[in-house]
XYZ file of C-alpha atoms in Angstrom:
612
model
C -39.149 56.550 1.653
C -39.171 60.136 0.358
C -36.902 62.639 2.106
C -36.470 66.320 1.229
C -33.276 68.004 2.431
C -33.028 71.793 2.624
C -30.394 74.409 3.416
C -31.256 78.088 3.862
C -30.928 81.360 5.782
C -27.123 81.763 5.665
C -25.933 81.448 2.051
C -26.497 79.165 -0.924
C -29.969 77.871 -0.082
C -30.789 74.579 -1.804
C -33.088 71.557 -1.811
C -32.522 67.871 -2.544
C -34.957 64.976 -2.957
C -33.894 61.445 -1.996
C -36.266 58.529 -2.687
C -35.343 55.138 -1.214
C -31.721 56.247 -0.980
C -31.443 57.445 -4.592
C -30.640 61.095 -5.276
C -33.473 62.183 -7.571
C -33.025 65.961 -7.780
C -31.004 68.788 -6.248
C -30.702 72.490 -7.056
C -29.680 75.829 -5.559
C -32.346 78.477 -5.073
C -30.203 81.116 -6.811
C -30.704 79.423 -10.185
C -34.435 80.112 -10.061
C -34.490 83.564 -8.408
C -31.403 84.824 -10.336
C -30.037 86.219 -7.042
C -26.464 84.976 -6.558
C -25.923 82.975 -3.359
C -29.619 83.410 -2.501
C -30.090 82.402 1.149
C -33.869 82.614 1.308
C -36.106 79.633 1.999
C -35.692 77.502 -1.182
C -39.308 77.574 -2.368
C -38.423 77.208 -6.041
C -35.774 74.532 -5.544
C -38.164 72.497 -3.379
C -40.973 72.785 -5.920
C -38.608 71.672 -8.670
C -37.506 68.617 -6.640
C -41.098 67.455 -6.217
C -41.785 67.994 -9.914
C -38.701 66.003 -10.891
C -39.627 63.236 -8.469
C -43.229 63.151 -9.757
C -44.602 63.407 -6.222
C -46.728 65.913 -4.319
C -46.002 67.444 -0.933
C -48.212 64.961 0.940
C -45.958 62.121 -0.244
C -42.929 63.444 1.669
C -42.027 61.345 4.716
C -39.415 63.692 6.220
C -38.063 67.182 5.629
C -34.622 67.725 7.134
C -32.771 71.013 7.669
C -28.990 70.873 7.273
C -27.973 72.314 10.657
C -29.178 73.146 14.179
C -30.015 76.822 14.762
C -30.104 76.508 18.568
C -26.492 75.331 18.633
C -25.487 78.255 16.416
C -27.242 80.653 18.786
C -25.434 79.036 21.725
C -22.129 79.676 19.939
C -23.117 83.305 19.299
C -23.953 83.933 22.963
C -20.915 82.130 24.369
C -18.598 83.936 21.958
C -19.935 87.369 22.895
C -19.724 86.534 26.601
C -16.131 85.337 26.185
C -15.080 88.562 24.450
C -17.288 91.031 26.396
C -17.450 93.971 26.497
C -15.865 93.978 23.009
C -18.290 93.389 20.197
C -21.352 94.984 21.780
C -22.236 96.784 18.535
C -22.085 93.550 16.559
C -24.107 91.766 19.251
C -26.964 94.287 19.262
C -26.957 94.247 15.447
C -27.281 90.490 15.167
C -29.490 89.669 18.162
C -32.770 91.073 16.759
C -32.226 89.098 13.535
C -31.702 85.913 15.523
C -34.716 86.500 17.736
C -36.944 87.367 14.795
C -35.803 84.987 12.050
C -33.180 82.428 13.037
C -33.626 81.181 16.601
C -37.089 79.733 16.149
C -36.459 78.224 12.743
C -38.566 75.147 13.306
C -41.623 77.363 13.527
C -40.397 79.542 10.655
C -39.793 76.531 8.403
C -43.128 74.949 9.327
C -44.933 78.206 8.549
C -43.090 78.480 5.223
C -44.162 74.927 4.366
C -47.772 75.756 5.228
C -47.622 78.826 2.989
C -46.152 76.739 0.176
C -48.087 73.482 0.466
C -51.050 74.181 2.731
C -52.045 73.408 6.304
C -53.515 69.935 5.765
C -50.254 68.341 6.909
C -48.729 68.878 10.368
C -45.319 69.799 9.002
C -43.720 70.063 12.454
C -44.090 66.283 12.814
C -42.127 65.638 9.593
C -39.402 68.223 10.267
C -35.929 67.104 11.401
C -32.602 68.864 11.971
C -29.122 67.557 11.209
C -25.801 68.909 12.483
C -23.907 71.063 9.982
C -20.690 69.022 9.699
C -22.559 65.734 9.860
C -24.529 66.958 6.830
C -21.237 67.752 5.073
C -19.755 64.377 6.018
C -22.882 62.518 4.846
C -22.807 64.401 1.530
C -19.194 63.291 1.067
C -19.414 59.646 2.093
C -22.841 58.284 1.169
C -22.710 59.201 -2.581
C -19.049 58.130 -2.845
C -18.001 54.926 -4.637
C -16.448 53.543 -1.424
C -17.804 50.887 0.949
C -15.665 52.451 3.680
C -13.603 55.645 3.920
C -12.254 58.385 6.140
C -14.201 61.629 5.759
C -12.651 65.071 6.261
C -14.830 68.208 6.337
C -13.451 71.750 6.524
C -15.265 75.073 6.226
C -15.761 78.416 7.973
C -17.990 77.241 10.806
C -21.142 75.193 11.313
C -22.707 75.294 14.753
C -19.390 74.984 16.640
C -17.331 72.736 14.386
C -14.941 74.094 11.739
C -13.089 70.875 10.896
C -14.190 67.286 11.462
C -12.950 63.766 10.875
C -15.458 60.959 10.475
C -15.357 57.285 9.553
C -17.828 55.807 7.098
C -18.558 52.118 6.710
C -21.563 50.858 4.764
C -24.514 52.879 6.052
C -22.679 53.962 9.215
C -21.000 57.319 9.706
C -19.423 58.455 12.979
C -17.552 61.679 13.781
C -14.401 60.943 15.799
C -12.508 64.258 15.958
C -13.381 67.965 15.657
C -11.795 71.421 15.752
C -14.107 74.120 17.075
C -14.786 77.812 16.491
C -13.120 80.324 16.496
C -10.230 78.229 15.147
C -11.023 77.781 11.470
C -8.871 77.315 8.376
C -11.871 78.429 6.310
C -12.227 81.682 8.248
C -8.469 82.301 8.038
C -8.704 82.007 4.244
C -11.760 84.286 4.307
C -9.830 86.826 6.397
C -7.161 87.017 3.684
C -9.943 87.154 1.082
C -11.383 90.188 2.900
C -7.974 91.799 3.360
C -7.070 91.441 -0.317
C -10.295 93.220 -1.305
C -12.595 90.362 -2.329
C -16.008 89.408 -0.930
C -16.095 86.822 1.834
C -18.045 83.636 0.973
C -17.716 84.249 -2.754
C -14.241 85.648 -3.454
C -12.134 82.851 -1.985
C -11.767 81.155 -5.366
C -10.419 84.457 -6.752
C -7.671 84.378 -4.129
C -6.868 80.807 -5.183
C -6.685 81.916 -8.839
C -4.505 84.909 -7.940
C -1.994 82.851 -5.938
C 0.224 81.698 -8.874
C 0.953 85.337 -9.749
C 2.651 85.871 -6.379
C 5.401 84.474 -4.188
C 4.604 82.972 -0.753
C 6.580 85.707 1.003
C 4.164 85.979 3.931
C 3.877 82.260 4.740
C 6.199 82.402 7.747
C 4.584 85.618 8.977
C 1.168 83.916 8.858
C 2.487 80.839 10.679
C 4.431 82.865 13.257
C 1.540 85.176 14.151
C -1.864 84.024 12.878
C -1.925 80.223 13.045
C -0.118 77.562 15.047
C -0.054 74.325 13.004
C 0.738 71.046 14.746
C 2.275 68.003 13.072
C -1.091 66.222 12.979
C -2.640 69.165 11.109
C -4.610 70.482 14.075
C -4.287 74.222 14.480
C -5.178 77.247 16.591
C -5.550 80.895 15.534
C -4.334 83.918 17.505
C -7.649 85.730 17.844
C -6.026 89.058 18.717
C -5.552 89.611 14.952
C -9.153 88.909 13.958
C -12.449 90.708 14.307
C -14.961 88.080 13.144
C -15.915 86.855 16.618
C -17.332 90.148 17.811
C -16.945 92.734 15.061
C -18.420 93.653 11.720
C -15.208 92.949 9.766
C -12.915 89.933 9.408
C -9.656 91.581 10.526
C -8.512 94.436 12.782
C -5.824 97.115 13.109
C -3.300 94.624 14.512
C -3.769 92.488 11.380
C -3.328 95.586 9.194
C -0.078 96.488 10.976
C 1.262 92.951 10.500
C 0.917 93.204 6.724
C 1.874 96.852 6.360
C -1.380 98.696 5.744
C -5.171 98.628 5.483
C -7.146 96.116 3.357
C -7.330 96.703 -0.390
C -10.503 98.505 -1.386
C -12.807 96.394 -3.533
C -12.364 96.915 -7.293
C -9.148 98.923 -6.798
C -5.931 98.014 -8.594
C -4.347 94.741 -7.531
C -0.770 95.051 -6.308
C 2.048 92.576 -5.792
C 1.170 92.512 -2.078
C -2.236 90.948 -2.779
C -0.669 88.388 -5.116
C 1.951 87.443 -2.542
C -0.659 87.213 0.211
C -2.764 84.933 -1.985
C 0.252 82.693 -2.658
C 1.080 82.645 1.051
C -2.358 81.718 2.395
C -2.693 79.079 -0.325
C 0.578 77.504 0.833
C -0.623 77.517 4.459
C -3.950 75.880 3.585
C -2.180 73.214 1.536
C 0.111 72.452 4.489
C -2.858 72.093 6.861
C -4.863 69.905 4.467
C -1.938 67.560 3.745
C -0.950 67.253 7.414
C -4.547 66.544 8.396
C -4.840 63.919 5.673
C -1.575 62.226 6.632
C -2.676 62.005 10.262
C -6.081 60.668 9.209
C -4.422 57.952 7.118
C -2.028 57.070 9.955
C -4.628 56.926 12.727
C -7.458 55.217 10.804
C -5.621 52.989 8.352
C -8.258 53.812 5.734
C -7.300 53.727 2.047
C -10.047 56.069 0.784
C -10.717 59.712 1.682
C -13.877 61.744 1.085
C -13.915 65.558 1.328
C -16.654 68.171 1.787
C -17.128 71.639 3.265
C -16.174 74.908 1.593
C -12.413 74.274 1.874
C -12.891 71.129 -0.237
C -13.627 73.457 -3.175
C -9.964 74.507 -3.054
C -9.027 72.385 -6.050
C -5.358 73.425 -5.881
C -5.018 71.940 -2.385
C -6.950 68.869 -3.563
C -4.532 68.420 -6.446
C -1.534 68.646 -4.111
C -3.178 66.097 -1.805
C -3.750 63.723 -4.728
C -0.117 64.109 -5.798
C 1.096 63.251 -2.284
C -0.626 59.836 -2.605
C -1.588 59.880 1.066
C -4.681 57.823 0.167
C -5.231 55.343 -2.639
C -8.458 57.048 -3.690
C -9.923 60.517 -3.201
C -13.560 61.567 -3.733
C -14.854 65.120 -3.320
C -18.501 66.140 -3.086
C -19.148 68.475 -6.083
C -21.564 70.620 -4.030
C -19.085 70.788 -1.155
C -20.440 74.038 0.347
C -23.652 74.740 2.219
C -25.852 73.815 -0.756
C -24.568 70.258 -0.528
C -25.596 70.181 3.127
C -29.182 69.729 1.939
C -28.162 66.550 0.125
C -26.116 65.255 3.066
C -28.932 65.924 5.524
C -31.393 63.891 3.444
C -28.974 60.984 2.981
C -28.107 61.103 6.681
C -31.742 60.613 7.662
C -32.130 57.691 5.269
C -28.965 55.803 6.187
C -28.176 56.852 9.768
C -31.541 57.577 11.394
C -33.600 55.013 9.467
C -30.711 52.504 9.238
C -31.384 51.818 5.563
C -28.814 49.873 3.559
C -26.517 51.650 1.119
C -25.827 50.455 -2.433
C -22.254 51.018 -3.598
C -21.210 50.599 -7.234
C -17.488 49.988 -7.680
C -15.860 53.041 -9.244
C -19.156 54.839 -9.905
C -20.508 57.427 -7.487
C -24.196 58.156 -6.838
C -24.167 61.822 -7.950
C -25.111 61.062 -11.593
C -22.371 63.398 -12.762
C -23.981 66.066 -10.526
C -26.544 66.595 -13.306
C -29.429 66.831 -10.833
C -31.191 70.041 -11.872
C -33.951 70.932 -14.348
C -34.018 69.681 -17.934
C -36.221 70.911 -20.780
C -37.733 68.890 -23.600
C -37.059 69.945 -27.179
C -40.685 70.998 -27.516
C -40.360 73.260 -24.459
C -37.086 74.695 -25.755
C -38.584 75.524 -29.163
C -41.650 77.154 -27.602
C -39.589 79.253 -25.198
C -37.118 80.377 -27.856
C -39.974 81.321 -30.169
C -41.546 83.413 -27.402
C -38.187 85.218 -27.060
C -38.241 86.039 -30.802
C -35.074 84.011 -31.272
C -33.898 82.843 -34.688
C -32.865 79.199 -34.396
C -32.559 75.893 -36.205
C -33.336 72.523 -34.621
C -30.950 69.799 -35.737
C -30.493 66.067 -35.367
C -27.902 64.939 -32.826
C -25.031 64.217 -35.250
C -25.496 67.469 -37.168
C -25.718 69.505 -33.955
C -22.458 68.029 -32.669
C -20.781 68.534 -36.055
C -21.757 72.191 -36.433
C -20.845 73.014 -32.817
C -17.447 71.308 -33.097
C -16.789 73.194 -36.348
C -17.786 76.478 -34.676
C -15.339 75.808 -31.827
C -12.543 74.892 -34.233
C -13.181 78.148 -36.113
C -12.603 80.195 -32.946
C -16.195 80.880 -31.884
C -17.268 81.203 -28.240
C -20.281 78.952 -27.648
C -23.009 78.966 -25.001
C -23.859 75.320 -24.296
C -27.086 74.325 -22.485
C -27.371 70.558 -22.535
C -29.522 68.208 -20.449
C -29.942 68.625 -16.701
C -28.448 71.576 -14.830
C -25.473 70.909 -12.561
C -25.770 70.898 -8.742
C -22.889 72.774 -7.140
C -20.784 75.789 -8.127
C -19.139 74.300 -11.238
C -20.452 74.131 -14.799
C -19.736 70.622 -16.044
C -21.061 70.629 -19.605
C -24.695 71.185 -18.729
C -24.672 74.981 -18.451
C -21.264 75.941 -19.883
C -19.529 78.465 -22.085
C -17.076 76.541 -24.249
C -14.267 77.504 -26.632
C -11.041 76.399 -28.338
C -8.193 76.154 -25.763
C -5.486 76.414 -28.460
C -6.181 80.131 -28.926
C -3.631 82.356 -27.126
C -6.201 85.180 -26.853
C -9.330 83.220 -25.829
C -8.683 83.423 -22.061
C -8.482 87.212 -22.103
C -11.406 87.518 -24.553
C -13.709 85.362 -22.434
C -12.809 87.173 -19.209
C -13.217 90.710 -20.520
C -15.780 90.466 -23.340
C -17.919 87.503 -22.304
C -17.717 86.998 -18.529
C -17.003 90.669 -17.638
C -14.642 89.599 -14.862
C -11.055 90.049 -13.696
C -8.499 89.317 -16.421
C -6.332 87.061 -14.223
C -9.044 84.458 -13.670
C -8.138 81.067 -15.218
C -10.449 78.788 -17.194
C -10.824 75.047 -16.879
C -10.243 72.345 -19.478
C -12.809 69.649 -20.208
C -10.979 66.609 -21.553
C -11.976 63.108 -22.615
C -11.198 60.811 -19.673
C -9.127 58.438 -21.793
C -6.826 61.275 -22.923
C -6.152 62.997 -19.600
C -2.742 61.416 -18.917
C -1.430 62.533 -22.336
C -2.128 66.179 -21.521
C -1.951 66.527 -17.722
C 0.204 65.091 -14.951
C -2.571 62.900 -13.575
C -4.447 59.771 -14.579
C -7.441 59.963 -12.251
C -11.128 60.663 -12.627
C -11.916 64.334 -12.045
C -15.530 64.640 -13.235
C -16.359 67.567 -10.937
C -13.478 69.910 -11.785
C -12.127 69.726 -8.234
C -8.538 68.653 -8.929
C -5.725 70.796 -10.311
C -2.897 69.182 -12.272
C 0.012 70.499 -14.326
C 0.156 70.322 -18.100
C 2.594 67.583 -19.175
C 6.035 68.825 -20.123
C 5.867 67.856 -23.806
C 2.800 70.100 -24.261
C 4.474 73.105 -22.632
C 6.051 75.980 -24.555
C 9.667 76.885 -23.843
C 9.720 80.396 -22.387
C 12.392 82.996 -23.107
C 14.598 84.420 -20.355
C 12.719 87.713 -20.587
C 9.367 85.972 -20.182
C 10.602 83.971 -17.185
C 11.711 87.202 -15.492
C 8.214 88.716 -15.554
C 6.330 89.304 -12.306
C 2.673 89.508 -11.299
C 0.002 90.229 -13.890
C 2.708 90.740 -16.526
C 2.912 86.936 -16.625
C -0.651 86.724 -17.918
C -0.155 87.326 -21.617
C 2.623 84.754 -22.107
C 1.349 81.530 -23.780
C 2.628 78.565 -21.793
C 1.468 75.458 -23.637
C -0.315 74.002 -26.655
C -3.564 74.845 -24.824
C -2.771 78.359 -23.505
C -6.371 79.364 -22.735
C -6.620 76.746 -19.969
C -3.004 76.832 -18.749
C -2.470 79.015 -15.695
C 0.777 80.953 -15.154
C 2.234 78.068 -13.107
C 1.376 75.510 -15.856
C -1.587 74.222 -13.834
C -5.191 73.624 -14.876
C -8.422 72.750 -13.047
C -9.216 69.547 -14.910
C -12.634 68.098 -15.712
C -12.588 64.576 -17.109
C -15.612 63.948 -19.345
C -17.263 60.532 -19.260
C -19.561 59.090 -21.920
C -21.707 57.416 -19.265
C -22.773 60.647 -17.522
C -22.827 63.212 -20.359
C -22.880 61.469 -23.772
C -23.562 64.592 -25.875
C -20.771 66.627 -24.265
C -18.448 63.652 -24.685
C -19.428 63.341 -28.366
C -18.768 67.048 -28.924
C -15.246 66.913 -27.483
C -14.519 63.708 -29.377
C -15.545 65.357 -32.674
C -13.473 68.450 -31.798
C -10.498 66.125 -31.272
C -11.088 64.540 -34.691
C -11.109 67.980 -36.306
C -8.142 69.467 -34.436
C -6.152 66.684 -32.789
C -6.940 68.269 -29.421
C -9.225 66.371 -26.951
C -9.613 69.473 -24.754
C -12.040 72.398 -24.785
C -12.358 75.483 -22.577
C -15.211 75.144 -20.086
C -16.467 77.988 -17.896
C -19.829 78.583 -16.290
C -22.615 80.017 -18.467
C -23.130 83.343 -16.689
C -21.500 86.717 -16.248
C -19.839 88.087 -13.140
C -22.316 88.643 -10.319
C -25.019 86.453 -11.866
C -25.848 82.796 -11.099
C -25.300 80.107 -13.714
C -28.194 80.008 -16.190
C -31.074 77.606 -15.615
C -33.736 78.043 -18.322
C -33.708 78.602 -22.099
C -34.773 82.207 -21.414
C -31.745 82.711 -19.135
C -29.488 81.261 -21.815
C -30.910 83.445 -24.594
C -30.743 86.621 -22.506
C -27.097 85.960 -21.583
C -26.203 84.979 -25.161
C -27.683 88.185 -26.545
C -26.129 90.463 -23.920
C -22.518 89.307 -24.039
C -19.853 88.414 -26.588
C -20.909 84.876 -27.487
C -21.056 83.850 -31.149
C -23.138 80.667 -30.952
C -25.781 79.258 -28.617
C -26.795 75.605 -28.339
C -29.876 74.712 -26.263
C -30.837 71.057 -26.472
C -31.110 70.382 -30.204
C -31.449 74.070 -31.172
C -28.589 76.060 -32.689
C -28.479 79.878 -32.760
C -25.957 82.213 -34.417
C -25.538 85.706 -32.995
C -25.287 87.339 -36.421
C -28.732 85.974 -37.351
C -30.518 87.535 -34.361
C -32.543 90.759 -34.442
C -30.270 93.802 -34.057
C -32.764 95.646 -31.867
C -32.973 92.684 -29.488
C -29.192 92.532 -29.305
C -28.976 96.179 -28.282
C -31.737 95.801 -25.668
C -30.113 92.797 -24.008
C -26.652 94.362 -24.161
C -27.972 97.475 -22.419
C -29.478 95.301 -19.668
C -26.073 93.788 -18.897
C -24.382 97.167 -18.995
C -26.976 98.502 -16.521
C -26.491 95.428 -14.286
């Protein structure tokens, strides 16, 4: 049974191929088009999935879309009617788009399939639609290593649902509780994201990273005015402060007055107010997540919890939840946002609709490390690099690992393209920029000279799984970089009284541990545990780095620059390498040094990034 799941038309379009219950391939469309958060019909991602699965379009049994457009349209109409006559401008702006592109998506998708794969197949007969939060829940439970579990999904909004609780058992999955629009913890977080001057649907993780620089001074104000949180974690928002139901912005004048002024303009100077707001909304979200989880554990008696939806990407809240030990085991879908809905929709059809059995391996999930994207043979890599006029050397495995580990130990920033591309927003050692975490200046260097992004943004550590408890206050698997833990006390640096008295961004330049480049200002880090079974070359590299330095940790950040998707192909990797401040590039078995490349090429690529 061959099932293709797709998500599209809102943000983060993606495709996933499932064959007889096994996840064969999954990728976001943005990686192929180079348009960040590309929402267009995922033509390239779908074509890749078929290529990876070694099938043609006629072999597909079902194609399933990750949500139900008619229910979304119903929500749109009912919301505008409820708030009428407010929001008329927003209504007349959105209605033509719905009538033209979104309402009749079955026809639109079928026509797109005909354009892509021909009219010999009646695509309408193979086309199915899942519900948004069911797709999220299926993406969380079915690939998990649990025979049974509670499943919590939280995001902005699907059709009507913003938060859902489901129970999974074997191949069964049933939703038992929901919170509906407009009450949404995801949209509340997005409102603060908007108000602090970041882009909604992409800047939320910046707010999370900014939070440790502030104090949660506005937490009570948020809870007194914006959100009413019950003991079971259920909540309701006071919609008089928000504009997202009927307007073209997230917040309104009443919201502005509550926090003492208008929203920060994008790219303007960050102030202590934004830092304190970030700390405050983070504290509120953590309270909601933990209360919800505690009630889920109490009412269901389940020992395992699975998470998905955009809020599940809040790794700080996940780390606090893990520390609370509400559940014995926690598993989070690495593609927790809308892209992962394509995967959940496909698995939902296989297990729920077709009632097919589910295979569960104890302690091992079905995501294959989330390495589900394209891979290139060494022959392809060499041909593509040659066509780019790159100067490179192709090495045997041991020599490649040795030279890369030596380069890291010598303070070089390395672009690392290894094996299959990751599915989801995190680079996990497939398409990563890596460096030595012991350097007190590497965090600032990577942000400003390599990634071209805000200086406060933290970097993640990749660490050998067997060493995690010696460096961080956790001893759990975290293969998808979705759990935050503190650096252990004996690895921390004692700060002076003057350093402890610093506020805001002034905290940034103070080294806090033996691995300062991955230690945030509150001693936390977004940990990725590296496992030999899922990424043997990356594991071997970190192991050799440990042998050279005594440190089993390296810096890991996504191989891209601000505003650009993570790289996919050797050409993407070479272009990025040449345009930014990387010293070394590894693609498969090929090693490139920046100083050996053509000077004219370097200038051309650098100018391209400056123009971008």
